[in-house]
PDB file of C-alpha atoms in Angstrom:
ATOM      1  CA  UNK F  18     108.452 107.949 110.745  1.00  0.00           C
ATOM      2  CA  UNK F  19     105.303 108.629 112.475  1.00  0.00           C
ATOM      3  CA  UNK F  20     102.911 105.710 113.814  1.00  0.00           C
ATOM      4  CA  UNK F  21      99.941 104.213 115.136  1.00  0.00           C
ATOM      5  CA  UNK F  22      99.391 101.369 116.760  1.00  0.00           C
ATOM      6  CA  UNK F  23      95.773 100.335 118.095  1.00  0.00           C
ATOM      7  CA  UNK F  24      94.371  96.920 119.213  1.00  0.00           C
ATOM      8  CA  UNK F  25      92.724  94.712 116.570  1.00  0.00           C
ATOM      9  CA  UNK F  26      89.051  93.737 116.806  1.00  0.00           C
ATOM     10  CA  UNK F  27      86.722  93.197 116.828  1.00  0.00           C
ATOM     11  CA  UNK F  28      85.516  93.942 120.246  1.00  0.00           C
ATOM     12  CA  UNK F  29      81.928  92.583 120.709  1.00  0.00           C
ATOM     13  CA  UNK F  30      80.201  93.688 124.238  1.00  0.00           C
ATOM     14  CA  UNK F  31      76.907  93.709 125.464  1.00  0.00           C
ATOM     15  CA  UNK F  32      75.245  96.809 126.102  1.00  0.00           C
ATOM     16  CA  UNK F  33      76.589  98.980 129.281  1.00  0.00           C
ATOM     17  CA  UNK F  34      79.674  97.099 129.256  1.00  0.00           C
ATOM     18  CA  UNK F  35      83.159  99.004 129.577  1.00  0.00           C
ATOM     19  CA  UNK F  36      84.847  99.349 126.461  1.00  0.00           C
ATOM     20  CA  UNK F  37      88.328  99.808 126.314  1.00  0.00           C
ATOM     21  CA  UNK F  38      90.637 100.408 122.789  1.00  0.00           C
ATOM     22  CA  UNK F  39      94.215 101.062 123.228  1.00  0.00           C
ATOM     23  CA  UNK F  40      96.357 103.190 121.097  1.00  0.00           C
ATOM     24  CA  UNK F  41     100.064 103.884 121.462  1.00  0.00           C
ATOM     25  CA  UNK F  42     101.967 106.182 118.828  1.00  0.00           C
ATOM     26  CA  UNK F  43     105.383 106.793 117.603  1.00  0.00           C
ATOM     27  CA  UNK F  44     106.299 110.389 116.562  1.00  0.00           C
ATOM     28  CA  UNK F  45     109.426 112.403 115.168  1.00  0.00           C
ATOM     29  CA  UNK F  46     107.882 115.464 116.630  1.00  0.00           C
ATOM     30  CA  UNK F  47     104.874 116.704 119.036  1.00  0.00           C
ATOM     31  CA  UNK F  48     101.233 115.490 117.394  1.00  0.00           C
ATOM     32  CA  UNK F  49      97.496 116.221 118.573  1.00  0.00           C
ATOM     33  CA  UNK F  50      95.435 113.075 118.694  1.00  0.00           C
ATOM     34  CA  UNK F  51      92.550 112.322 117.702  1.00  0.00           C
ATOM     35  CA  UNK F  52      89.638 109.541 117.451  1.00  0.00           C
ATOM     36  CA  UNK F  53      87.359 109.044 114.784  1.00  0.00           C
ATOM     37  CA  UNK F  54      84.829 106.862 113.977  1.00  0.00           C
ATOM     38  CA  UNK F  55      83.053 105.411 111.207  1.00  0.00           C
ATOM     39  CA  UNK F  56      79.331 104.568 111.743  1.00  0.00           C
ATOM     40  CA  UNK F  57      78.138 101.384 109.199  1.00  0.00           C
ATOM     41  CA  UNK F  58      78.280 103.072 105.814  1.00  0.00           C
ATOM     42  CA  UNK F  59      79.142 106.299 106.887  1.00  0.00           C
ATOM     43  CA  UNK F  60      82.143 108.261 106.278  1.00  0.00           C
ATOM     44  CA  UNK F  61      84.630 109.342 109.134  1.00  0.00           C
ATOM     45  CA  UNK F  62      83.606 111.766 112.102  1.00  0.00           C
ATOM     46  CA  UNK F  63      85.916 113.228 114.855  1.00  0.00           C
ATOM     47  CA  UNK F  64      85.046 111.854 117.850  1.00  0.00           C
ATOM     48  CA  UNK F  65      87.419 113.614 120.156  1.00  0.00           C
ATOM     49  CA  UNK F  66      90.934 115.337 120.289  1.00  0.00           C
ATOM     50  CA  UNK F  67      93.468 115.905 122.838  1.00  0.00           C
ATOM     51  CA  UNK F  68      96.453 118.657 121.866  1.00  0.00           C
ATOM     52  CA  UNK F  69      98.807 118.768 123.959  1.00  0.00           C
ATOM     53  CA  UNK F  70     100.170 116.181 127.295  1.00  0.00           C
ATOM     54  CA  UNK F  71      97.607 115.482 129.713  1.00  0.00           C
ATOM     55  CA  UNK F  72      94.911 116.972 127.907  1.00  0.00           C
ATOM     56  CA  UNK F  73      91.182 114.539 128.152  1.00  0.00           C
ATOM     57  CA  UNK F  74      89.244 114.764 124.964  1.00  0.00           C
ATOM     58  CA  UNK F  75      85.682 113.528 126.221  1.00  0.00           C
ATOM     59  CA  UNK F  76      82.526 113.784 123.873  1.00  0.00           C
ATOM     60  CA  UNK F  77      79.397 111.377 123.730  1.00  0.00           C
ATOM     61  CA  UNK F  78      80.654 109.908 126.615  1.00  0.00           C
ATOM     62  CA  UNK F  79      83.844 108.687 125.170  1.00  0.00           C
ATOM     63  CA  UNK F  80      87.223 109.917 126.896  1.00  0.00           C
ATOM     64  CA  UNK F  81      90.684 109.297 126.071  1.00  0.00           C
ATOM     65  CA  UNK F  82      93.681 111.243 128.141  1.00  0.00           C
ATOM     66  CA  UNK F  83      96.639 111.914 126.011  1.00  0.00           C
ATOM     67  CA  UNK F  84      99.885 110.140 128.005  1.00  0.00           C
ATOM     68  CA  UNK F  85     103.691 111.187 126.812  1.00  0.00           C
ATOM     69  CA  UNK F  86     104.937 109.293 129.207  1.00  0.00           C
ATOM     70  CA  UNK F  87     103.422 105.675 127.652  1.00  0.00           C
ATOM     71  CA  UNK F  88     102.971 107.593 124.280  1.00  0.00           C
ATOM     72  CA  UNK F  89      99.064 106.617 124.364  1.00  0.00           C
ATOM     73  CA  UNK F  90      95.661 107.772 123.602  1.00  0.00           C
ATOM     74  CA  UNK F  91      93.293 104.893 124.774  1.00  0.00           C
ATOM     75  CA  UNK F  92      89.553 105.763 124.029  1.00  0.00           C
ATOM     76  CA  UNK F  93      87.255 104.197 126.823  1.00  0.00           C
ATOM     77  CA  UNK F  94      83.212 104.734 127.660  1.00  0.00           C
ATOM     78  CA  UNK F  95      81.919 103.890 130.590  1.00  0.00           C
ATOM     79  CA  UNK F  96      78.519 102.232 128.999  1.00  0.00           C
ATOM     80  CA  UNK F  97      78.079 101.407 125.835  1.00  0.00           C
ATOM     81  CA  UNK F  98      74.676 101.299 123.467  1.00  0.00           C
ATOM     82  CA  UNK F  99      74.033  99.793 120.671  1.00  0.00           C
ATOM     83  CA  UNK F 100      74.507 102.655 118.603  1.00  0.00           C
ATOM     84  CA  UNK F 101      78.260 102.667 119.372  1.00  0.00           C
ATOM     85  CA  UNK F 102      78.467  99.766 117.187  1.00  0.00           C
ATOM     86  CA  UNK F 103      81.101 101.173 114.778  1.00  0.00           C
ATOM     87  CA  UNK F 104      84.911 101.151 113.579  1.00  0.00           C
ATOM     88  CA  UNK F 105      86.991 103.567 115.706  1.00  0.00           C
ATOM     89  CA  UNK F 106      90.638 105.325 114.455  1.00  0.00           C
ATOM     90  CA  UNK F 107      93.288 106.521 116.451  1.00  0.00           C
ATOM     91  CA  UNK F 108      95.175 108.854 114.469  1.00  0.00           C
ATOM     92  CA  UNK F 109      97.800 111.708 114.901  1.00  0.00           C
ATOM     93  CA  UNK F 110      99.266 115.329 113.280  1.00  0.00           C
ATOM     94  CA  UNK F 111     102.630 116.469 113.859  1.00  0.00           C
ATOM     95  CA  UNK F 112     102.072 120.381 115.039  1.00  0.00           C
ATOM     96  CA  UNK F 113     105.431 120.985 113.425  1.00  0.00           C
ATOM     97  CA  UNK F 114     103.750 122.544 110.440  1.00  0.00           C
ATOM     98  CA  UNK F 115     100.660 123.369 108.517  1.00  0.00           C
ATOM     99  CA  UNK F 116      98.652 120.924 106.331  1.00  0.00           C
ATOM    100  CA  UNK F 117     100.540 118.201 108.136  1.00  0.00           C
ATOM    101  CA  UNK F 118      98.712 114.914 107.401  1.00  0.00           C
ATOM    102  CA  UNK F 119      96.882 112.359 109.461  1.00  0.00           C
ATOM    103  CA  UNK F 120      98.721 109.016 110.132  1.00  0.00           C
ATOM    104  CA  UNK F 121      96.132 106.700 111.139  1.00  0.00           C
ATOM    105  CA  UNK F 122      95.469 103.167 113.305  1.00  0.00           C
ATOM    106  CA  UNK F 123      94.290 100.015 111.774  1.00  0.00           C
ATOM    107  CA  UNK F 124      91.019 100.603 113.213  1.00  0.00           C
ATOM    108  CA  UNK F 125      89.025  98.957 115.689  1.00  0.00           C
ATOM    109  CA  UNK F 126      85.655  97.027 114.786  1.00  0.00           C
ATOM    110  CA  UNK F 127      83.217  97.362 118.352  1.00  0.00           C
ATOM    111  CA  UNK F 128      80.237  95.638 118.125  1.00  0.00           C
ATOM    112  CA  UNK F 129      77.718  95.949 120.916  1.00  0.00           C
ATOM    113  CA  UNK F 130      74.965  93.436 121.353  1.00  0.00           C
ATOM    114  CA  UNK F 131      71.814  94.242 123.003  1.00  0.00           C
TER     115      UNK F 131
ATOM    116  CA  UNK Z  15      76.616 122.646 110.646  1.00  0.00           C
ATOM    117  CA  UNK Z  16      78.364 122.941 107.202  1.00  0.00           C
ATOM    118  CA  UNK Z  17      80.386 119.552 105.711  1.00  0.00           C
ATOM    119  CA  UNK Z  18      82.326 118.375 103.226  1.00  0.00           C
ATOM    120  CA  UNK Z  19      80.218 116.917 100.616  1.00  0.00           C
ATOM    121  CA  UNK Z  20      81.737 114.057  97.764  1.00  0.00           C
ATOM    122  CA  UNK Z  21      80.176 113.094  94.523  1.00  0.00           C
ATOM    123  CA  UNK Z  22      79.948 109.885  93.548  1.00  0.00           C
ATOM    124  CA  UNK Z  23      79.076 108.294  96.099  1.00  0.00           C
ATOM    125  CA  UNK Z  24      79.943 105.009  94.280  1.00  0.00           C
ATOM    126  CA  UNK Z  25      81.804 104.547  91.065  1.00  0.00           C
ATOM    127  CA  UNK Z  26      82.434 101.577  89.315  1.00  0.00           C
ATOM    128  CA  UNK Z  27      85.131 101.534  85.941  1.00  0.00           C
ATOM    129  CA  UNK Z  28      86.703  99.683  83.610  1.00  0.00           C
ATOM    130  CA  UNK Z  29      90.357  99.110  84.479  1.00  0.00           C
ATOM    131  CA  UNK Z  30      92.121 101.788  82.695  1.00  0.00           C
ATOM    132  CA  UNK Z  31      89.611 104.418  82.254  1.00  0.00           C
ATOM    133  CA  UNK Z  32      90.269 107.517  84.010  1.00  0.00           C
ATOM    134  CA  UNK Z  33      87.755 108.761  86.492  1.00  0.00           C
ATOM    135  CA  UNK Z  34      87.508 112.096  88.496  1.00  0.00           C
ATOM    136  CA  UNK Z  35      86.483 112.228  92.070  1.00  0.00           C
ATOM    137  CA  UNK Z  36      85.103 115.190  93.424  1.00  0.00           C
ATOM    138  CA  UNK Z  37      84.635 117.186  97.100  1.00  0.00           C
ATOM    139  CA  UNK Z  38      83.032 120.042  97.700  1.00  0.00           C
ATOM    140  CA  UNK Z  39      85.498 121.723 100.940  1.00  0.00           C
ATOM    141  CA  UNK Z  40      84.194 123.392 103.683  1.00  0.00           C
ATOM    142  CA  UNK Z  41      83.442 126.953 102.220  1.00  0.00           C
ATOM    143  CA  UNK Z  42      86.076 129.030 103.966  1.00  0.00           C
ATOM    144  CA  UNK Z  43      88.589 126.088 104.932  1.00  0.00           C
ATOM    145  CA  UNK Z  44      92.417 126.558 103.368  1.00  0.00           C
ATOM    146  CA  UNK Z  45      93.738 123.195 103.614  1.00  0.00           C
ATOM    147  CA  UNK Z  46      92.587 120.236 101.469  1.00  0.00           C
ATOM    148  CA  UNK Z  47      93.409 116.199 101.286  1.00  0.00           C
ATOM    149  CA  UNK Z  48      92.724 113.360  99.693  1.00  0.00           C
ATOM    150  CA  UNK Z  49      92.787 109.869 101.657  1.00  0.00           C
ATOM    151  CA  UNK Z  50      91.955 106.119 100.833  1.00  0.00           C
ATOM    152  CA  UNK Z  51      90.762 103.131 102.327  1.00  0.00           C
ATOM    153  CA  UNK Z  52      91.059 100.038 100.907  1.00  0.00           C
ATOM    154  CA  UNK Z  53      88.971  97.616 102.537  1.00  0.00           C
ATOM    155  CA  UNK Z  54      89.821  96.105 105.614  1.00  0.00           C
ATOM    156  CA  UNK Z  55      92.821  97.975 105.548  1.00  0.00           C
ATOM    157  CA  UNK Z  56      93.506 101.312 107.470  1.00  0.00           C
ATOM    158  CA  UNK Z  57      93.122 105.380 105.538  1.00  0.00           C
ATOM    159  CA  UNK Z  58      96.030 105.949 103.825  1.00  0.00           C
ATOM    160  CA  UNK Z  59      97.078 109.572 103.122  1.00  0.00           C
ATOM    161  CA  UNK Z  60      97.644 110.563  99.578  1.00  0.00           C
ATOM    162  CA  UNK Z  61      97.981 114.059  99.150  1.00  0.00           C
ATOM    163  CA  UNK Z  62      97.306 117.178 100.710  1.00  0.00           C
ATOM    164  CA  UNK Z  63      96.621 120.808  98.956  1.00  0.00           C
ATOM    165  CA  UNK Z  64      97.088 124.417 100.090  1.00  0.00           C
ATOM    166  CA  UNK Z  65      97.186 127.914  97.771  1.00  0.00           C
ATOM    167  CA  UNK Z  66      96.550 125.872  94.533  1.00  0.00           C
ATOM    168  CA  UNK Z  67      99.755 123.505  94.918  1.00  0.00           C
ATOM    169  CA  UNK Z  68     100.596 120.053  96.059  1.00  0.00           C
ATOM    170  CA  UNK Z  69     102.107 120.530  99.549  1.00  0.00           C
ATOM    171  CA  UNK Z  70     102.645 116.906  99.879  1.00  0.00           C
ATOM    172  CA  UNK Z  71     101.942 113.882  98.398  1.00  0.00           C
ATOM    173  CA  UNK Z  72     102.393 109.861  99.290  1.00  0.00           C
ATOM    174  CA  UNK Z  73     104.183 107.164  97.184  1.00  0.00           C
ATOM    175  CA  UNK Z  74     100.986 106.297  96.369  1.00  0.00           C
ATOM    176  CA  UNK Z  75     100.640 109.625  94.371  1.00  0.00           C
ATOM    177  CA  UNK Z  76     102.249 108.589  91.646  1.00  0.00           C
ATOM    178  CA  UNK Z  77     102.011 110.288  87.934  1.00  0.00           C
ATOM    179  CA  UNK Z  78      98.602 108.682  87.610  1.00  0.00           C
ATOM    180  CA  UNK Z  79      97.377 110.788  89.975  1.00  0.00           C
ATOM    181  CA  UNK Z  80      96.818 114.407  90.063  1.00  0.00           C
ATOM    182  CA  UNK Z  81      94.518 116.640  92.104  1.00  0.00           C
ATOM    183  CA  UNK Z  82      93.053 120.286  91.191  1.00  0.00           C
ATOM    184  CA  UNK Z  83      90.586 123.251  92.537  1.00  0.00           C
ATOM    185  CA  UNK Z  84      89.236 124.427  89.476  1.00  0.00           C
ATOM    186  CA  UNK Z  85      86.909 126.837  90.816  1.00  0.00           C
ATOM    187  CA  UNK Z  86      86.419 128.323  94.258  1.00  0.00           C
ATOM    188  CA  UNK Z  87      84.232 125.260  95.643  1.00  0.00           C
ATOM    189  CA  UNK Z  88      85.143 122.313  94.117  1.00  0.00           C
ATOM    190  CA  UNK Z  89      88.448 119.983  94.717  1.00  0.00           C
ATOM    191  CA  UNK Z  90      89.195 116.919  92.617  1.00  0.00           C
ATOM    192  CA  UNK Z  91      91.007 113.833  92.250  1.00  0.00           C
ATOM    193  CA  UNK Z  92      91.748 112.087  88.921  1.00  0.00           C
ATOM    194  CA  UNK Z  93      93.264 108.691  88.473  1.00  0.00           C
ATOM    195  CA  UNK Z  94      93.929 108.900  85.251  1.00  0.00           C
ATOM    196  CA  UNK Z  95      93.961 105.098  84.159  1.00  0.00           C
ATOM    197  CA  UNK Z  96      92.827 103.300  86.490  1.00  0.00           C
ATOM    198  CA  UNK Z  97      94.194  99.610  88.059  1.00  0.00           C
ATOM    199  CA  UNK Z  98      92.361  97.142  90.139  1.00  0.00           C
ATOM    200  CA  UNK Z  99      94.571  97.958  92.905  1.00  0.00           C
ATOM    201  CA  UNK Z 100      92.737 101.816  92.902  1.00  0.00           C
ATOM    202  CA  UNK Z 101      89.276  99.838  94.082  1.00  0.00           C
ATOM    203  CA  UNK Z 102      89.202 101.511  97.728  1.00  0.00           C
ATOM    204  CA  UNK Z 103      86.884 104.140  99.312  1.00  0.00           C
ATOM    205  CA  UNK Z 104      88.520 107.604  98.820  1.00  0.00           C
ATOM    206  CA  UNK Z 105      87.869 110.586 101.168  1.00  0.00           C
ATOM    207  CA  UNK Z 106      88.392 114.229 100.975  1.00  0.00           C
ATOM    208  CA  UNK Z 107      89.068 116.245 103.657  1.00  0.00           C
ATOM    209  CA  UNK Z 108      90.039 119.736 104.715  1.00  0.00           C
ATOM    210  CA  UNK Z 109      90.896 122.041 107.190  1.00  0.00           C
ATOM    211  CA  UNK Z 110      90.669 125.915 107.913  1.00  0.00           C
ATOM    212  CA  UNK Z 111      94.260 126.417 108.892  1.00  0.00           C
ATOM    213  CA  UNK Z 112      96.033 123.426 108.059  1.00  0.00           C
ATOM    214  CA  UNK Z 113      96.609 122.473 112.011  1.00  0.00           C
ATOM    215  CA  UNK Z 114      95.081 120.185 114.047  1.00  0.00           C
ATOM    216  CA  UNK Z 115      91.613 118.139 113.026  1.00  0.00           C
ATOM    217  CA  UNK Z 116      90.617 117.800 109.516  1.00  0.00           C
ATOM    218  CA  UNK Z 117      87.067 117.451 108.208  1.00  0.00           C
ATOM    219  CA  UNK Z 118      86.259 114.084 105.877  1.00  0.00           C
ATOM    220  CA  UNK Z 119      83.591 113.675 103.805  1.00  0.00           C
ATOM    221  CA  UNK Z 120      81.542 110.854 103.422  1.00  0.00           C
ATOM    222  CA  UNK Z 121      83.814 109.053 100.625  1.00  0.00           C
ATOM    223  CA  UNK Z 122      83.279 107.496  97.868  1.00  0.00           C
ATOM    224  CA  UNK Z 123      83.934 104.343  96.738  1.00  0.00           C
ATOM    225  CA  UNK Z 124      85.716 103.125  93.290  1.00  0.00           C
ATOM    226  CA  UNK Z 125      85.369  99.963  92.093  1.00  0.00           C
ATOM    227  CA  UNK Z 126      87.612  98.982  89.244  1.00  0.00           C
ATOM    228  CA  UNK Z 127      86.799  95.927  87.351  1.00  0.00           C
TER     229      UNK Z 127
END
């Protein structure tokens, strides 16, 4: 089946540190990927999406590069605020079909500090 | 920008009572889901909707479960008796042609005591 597999948190940095999350994937077909995130109380918002190999999703200064080759999607920002403070999840679609569902991540708690 | 809107936004029941969750879709999106989180834990797919039928459905989706549209806006869930297990945040989403991102609301959260 498909899979998602992203590091556990949570990640606590200070603010305009680097912040890395990794997320590798396993797939019976060819998926889009995707980020979302979940802001304290909120519900989920796409963050970015990549469709196809090689393609960068970047938005609020958040990028990930979608790899076939490793199978990954790692989210990274250069500098982080405070107001990134939130639960990020990988997630993927097969493209086989229509209405396909989302398989997501565990999620990943990042905490920045000021 | 329009969004999918849920109602509750909070529930609480009476283990087995049956409660109705609804969404309000994105007005001219085709494709609709339900998801859940149980806390701490990661979203969960449980059933996704297209042209007024079930197009598929977890193991989580068992009989107690069943989803509608009953009108042109609204899309619902019902647990129909409800276990403490169901306590989770549930989130609809949907999608204008059933590819690529889908479009959550802002959940709601069951509590089943």
């Amino acid at each position: 089946g498909n899979s998602v597999t992203q590091m556990e948190g949570p990640v606590t940095l200070s603010e305009e540190a680097f912040l890395t999350i990794n997320c590798t994937y396993t797939a019976t077909g060819y998926p889009s990927l995707f980020w979302y995130v979940q802001y304290p109380g909120e519900g989920l918002q796409l963050l970015l999406k990549a469709t196809k190999a090689d393609d960068k999703g970047s938005n609020k200064g958040f990028e990930a590069t979608y790899r076939k080759e490793t199978t990954s999607f790692h989210l990274e920002k250069g500098s982080v605020q405070v107001s990134d403070s939130a639960v990020y999840f990988c997630a993927l679609v097969l493209n086989k079909a229509a209405g396909n569902k989302l398989t997501f991540g565990g999620g990943t708690r990042v905490l920045v500090k000021p | 920008e329009p969004e999918v809107t849920q109602t509750p936004s909070h529930q609480v029941t009476q283990m087995g009572q049956e409660v109705i969750l609804r969404c309000v879709p994105i007005s001219n999106h085709l494709y609709f889901y339900w998801y859940r989180q149980i806390l701490g834990q990661k979203v969960e797919f449980l059933v996704s909707f297209y042209n007024n039928e079930i197009s598929e459905k977890s193991e989580i989706f068992d009989d107690q479960f069943s989803v509608e549209r009953p009108d042109g806006s609204n899309f619902t869930l019902k647990i129909r008796s409800t276990k403490l297990e169901d306590s989770a945040m549930y989130f609809c989403a949907s999608n204008p042609s059933g590819i690529y991102e889908q479009y959550f609301g802002p959940g709601t959260r069951l509590t089943v005591t």
